[in-house]
């Protein structure tokens, strides 16, 4: 187990280095960061002075090595637009993103697991049909459209929830539903599939023949095994959600990491973009590792391999 | 149940949802009052009293006054920093003008007027500016706003350590500063290397900062911890959410009627309007023309719009041989049917520009290029323009109002006279890079801000100006510009600015389009507030109507 974790940590470091290289050089391919900071009447001389002052006139590989050497010491640089340490800016936004991601995930699990189980138990029935069609629609519906529709109906027409912003638990409802809709649909379909597969296993037939209650068979024997792939999926979703739900945050003006990154990209705030990508990659890698470890806890057969 | 039919039914239901939403009342309907009047009319010489039904849409009335009202303004973006010396953007300036004072201000009619300056003199061959400040003005922490504060503010823009960290205020370059000195407690003297007829305008962007406060905090803290003397005191800033300010009871300009002022940032235009509709915003910016009808249905809100200063045009890369003949560029101007663009994309708003400087500075009697496709064709023929040459027109995406759409119509109109123009939209970061490097394509759509001063606007087409991406050069223009800058009085400046602009009219650097319109959704609580051409939102001295 320890050797497995060490091996995964090493892989994580390699991934992070690769991500840093790609994110650094891609940002510079999209153009000059300084030109995005100046107004119409700046002369070339003024722009060059600013470029030199900010160190953007150095060779790219020198700039990258400078960035990397600071990153390994925990210094992810300073935003060239906001003039705050990047890690501070990211961590200040993280609570909003965690709140939104957590709420979306909770919504997703509370809906998807029960309806996935129901759908599996009622396989082929009209309940199963409804659930699967709704799930399909949930996965097909564009997030942008769903968010705007929910806003128009519940915020503007019925005045039940705030329109936008982060101000109290009520303002979390619509963004969480918008963000969680896709994963709810996918998790429900996955839950149904795995449940059907598990319920057809020999040990389930054995449990029934031994006279166990159906509820015991379902929740003690079947569900735990059926949840394993769902856990993996949910773990990956959590990593993606924490990376910043860009579209949802833009629609609902949610002050999270997603908006931070989008604004940094538009403003050519290269140090902030790089730092954000590094942090998100690190979160994603960490969550993946945790999911893999959790997997071995849920399924001892994997531990023995 | 047949899954196929069931699925089809669910799809139809999902498609009906937006229709139901659209058909259902969007909110309170516009109120129409109906009443009956009695009139006396003559029928065949005999007076008769008849009834007449009259329908009236009442003029918006302000709601009942509230003590210490909170006003919420929603813009599209958040300021990146609250440090006046870091970056310039409209949304940021809208926040700063409430928290800081400047020596001069821009009035609603775009005139430069003194603010905290009591009097001033220009001496020494127009190289020395002596300003006498109003006495008794204090910062929020009680420190006096005096000559030292002004000198500190200017000196800070030259601090090399801070510049290395990212400070980038171009005040010193713009005014060609030689030095600044404190003559006495309320007298500050600015020495320049060359005469600065635009000094007043430059000083409207110099937000006076409190020395002891800014000397005691780090550069990073200065971005989030402002100390000014303005009509409102800083309370808090949640990034990408809101900047909250409260009334400064000691402001020299008198207590604001607004108790609390909040600037929020909401990226999506439709969401900003939803906030206005639900009464959660008092003023929202950047309304698109198509949404004017939606605002008109809100009985508690209205639209305020103005022709702004941003000059939208299509520039020519004049380094390319096929654009070097002025007749070619005149022809492109004649080929544009502006009314078609305005009616089709801008709700009929926006007037065609004729020149690169504000209307008040243009030669009298000069008209914008009329739509004359036949003249365009004949000019191109005279100049021997290769009609089959493929021309690329770059446009930014969502940088300006309807930028891509306008570019597409311009290209279509040019193609109607036999040209071969293709529109290639570019992400702004890429396009701004091309512009600053002067690696633009044949044609490029751009918008340049204006300070509503002809002298300032002439700078846009200096050979070394960053946004003169087409490398346009005209010696008559440059000579007239130099001449205009040698005068301190506006009347002489106007004469020579007009000369320069005329040179630019007959040797056009651009296809002149229009000044971008600015549309605002405004709550009736702010009845009387008018949109400004410079896009500033200043509520410091706003008076509520009763």
PDB file of C-alpha atoms in Angstrom, chain B residues 39-50:
ATOM      1  CA  UNK B  39     -65.661  67.968 -24.138  1.00  0.00           C
ATOM      2  CA  UNK B  40     -67.824  70.575 -25.784  1.00  0.00           C
ATOM      3  CA  UNK B  41     -67.774  70.363 -29.564  1.00  0.00           C
ATOM      4  CA  UNK B  42     -69.729  72.151 -32.256  1.00  0.00           C
ATOM      5  CA  UNK B  43     -72.045  69.963 -34.309  1.00  0.00           C
ATOM      6  CA  UNK B  44     -73.660  71.846 -37.189  1.00  0.00           C
ATOM      7  CA  UNK B  45     -73.319  75.080 -35.304  1.00  0.00           C
ATOM      8  CA  UNK B  46     -74.748  73.714 -32.075  1.00  0.00           C
ATOM      9  CA  UNK B  47     -72.522  73.100 -29.040  1.00  0.00           C
ATOM     10  CA  UNK B  48     -72.719  69.556 -27.718  1.00  0.00           C
ATOM     11  CA  UNK B  49     -71.072  67.903 -24.738  1.00  0.00           C
ATOM     12  CA  UNK B  50     -69.533  64.540 -25.539  1.00  0.00           C
TER      13      UNK B  50
END
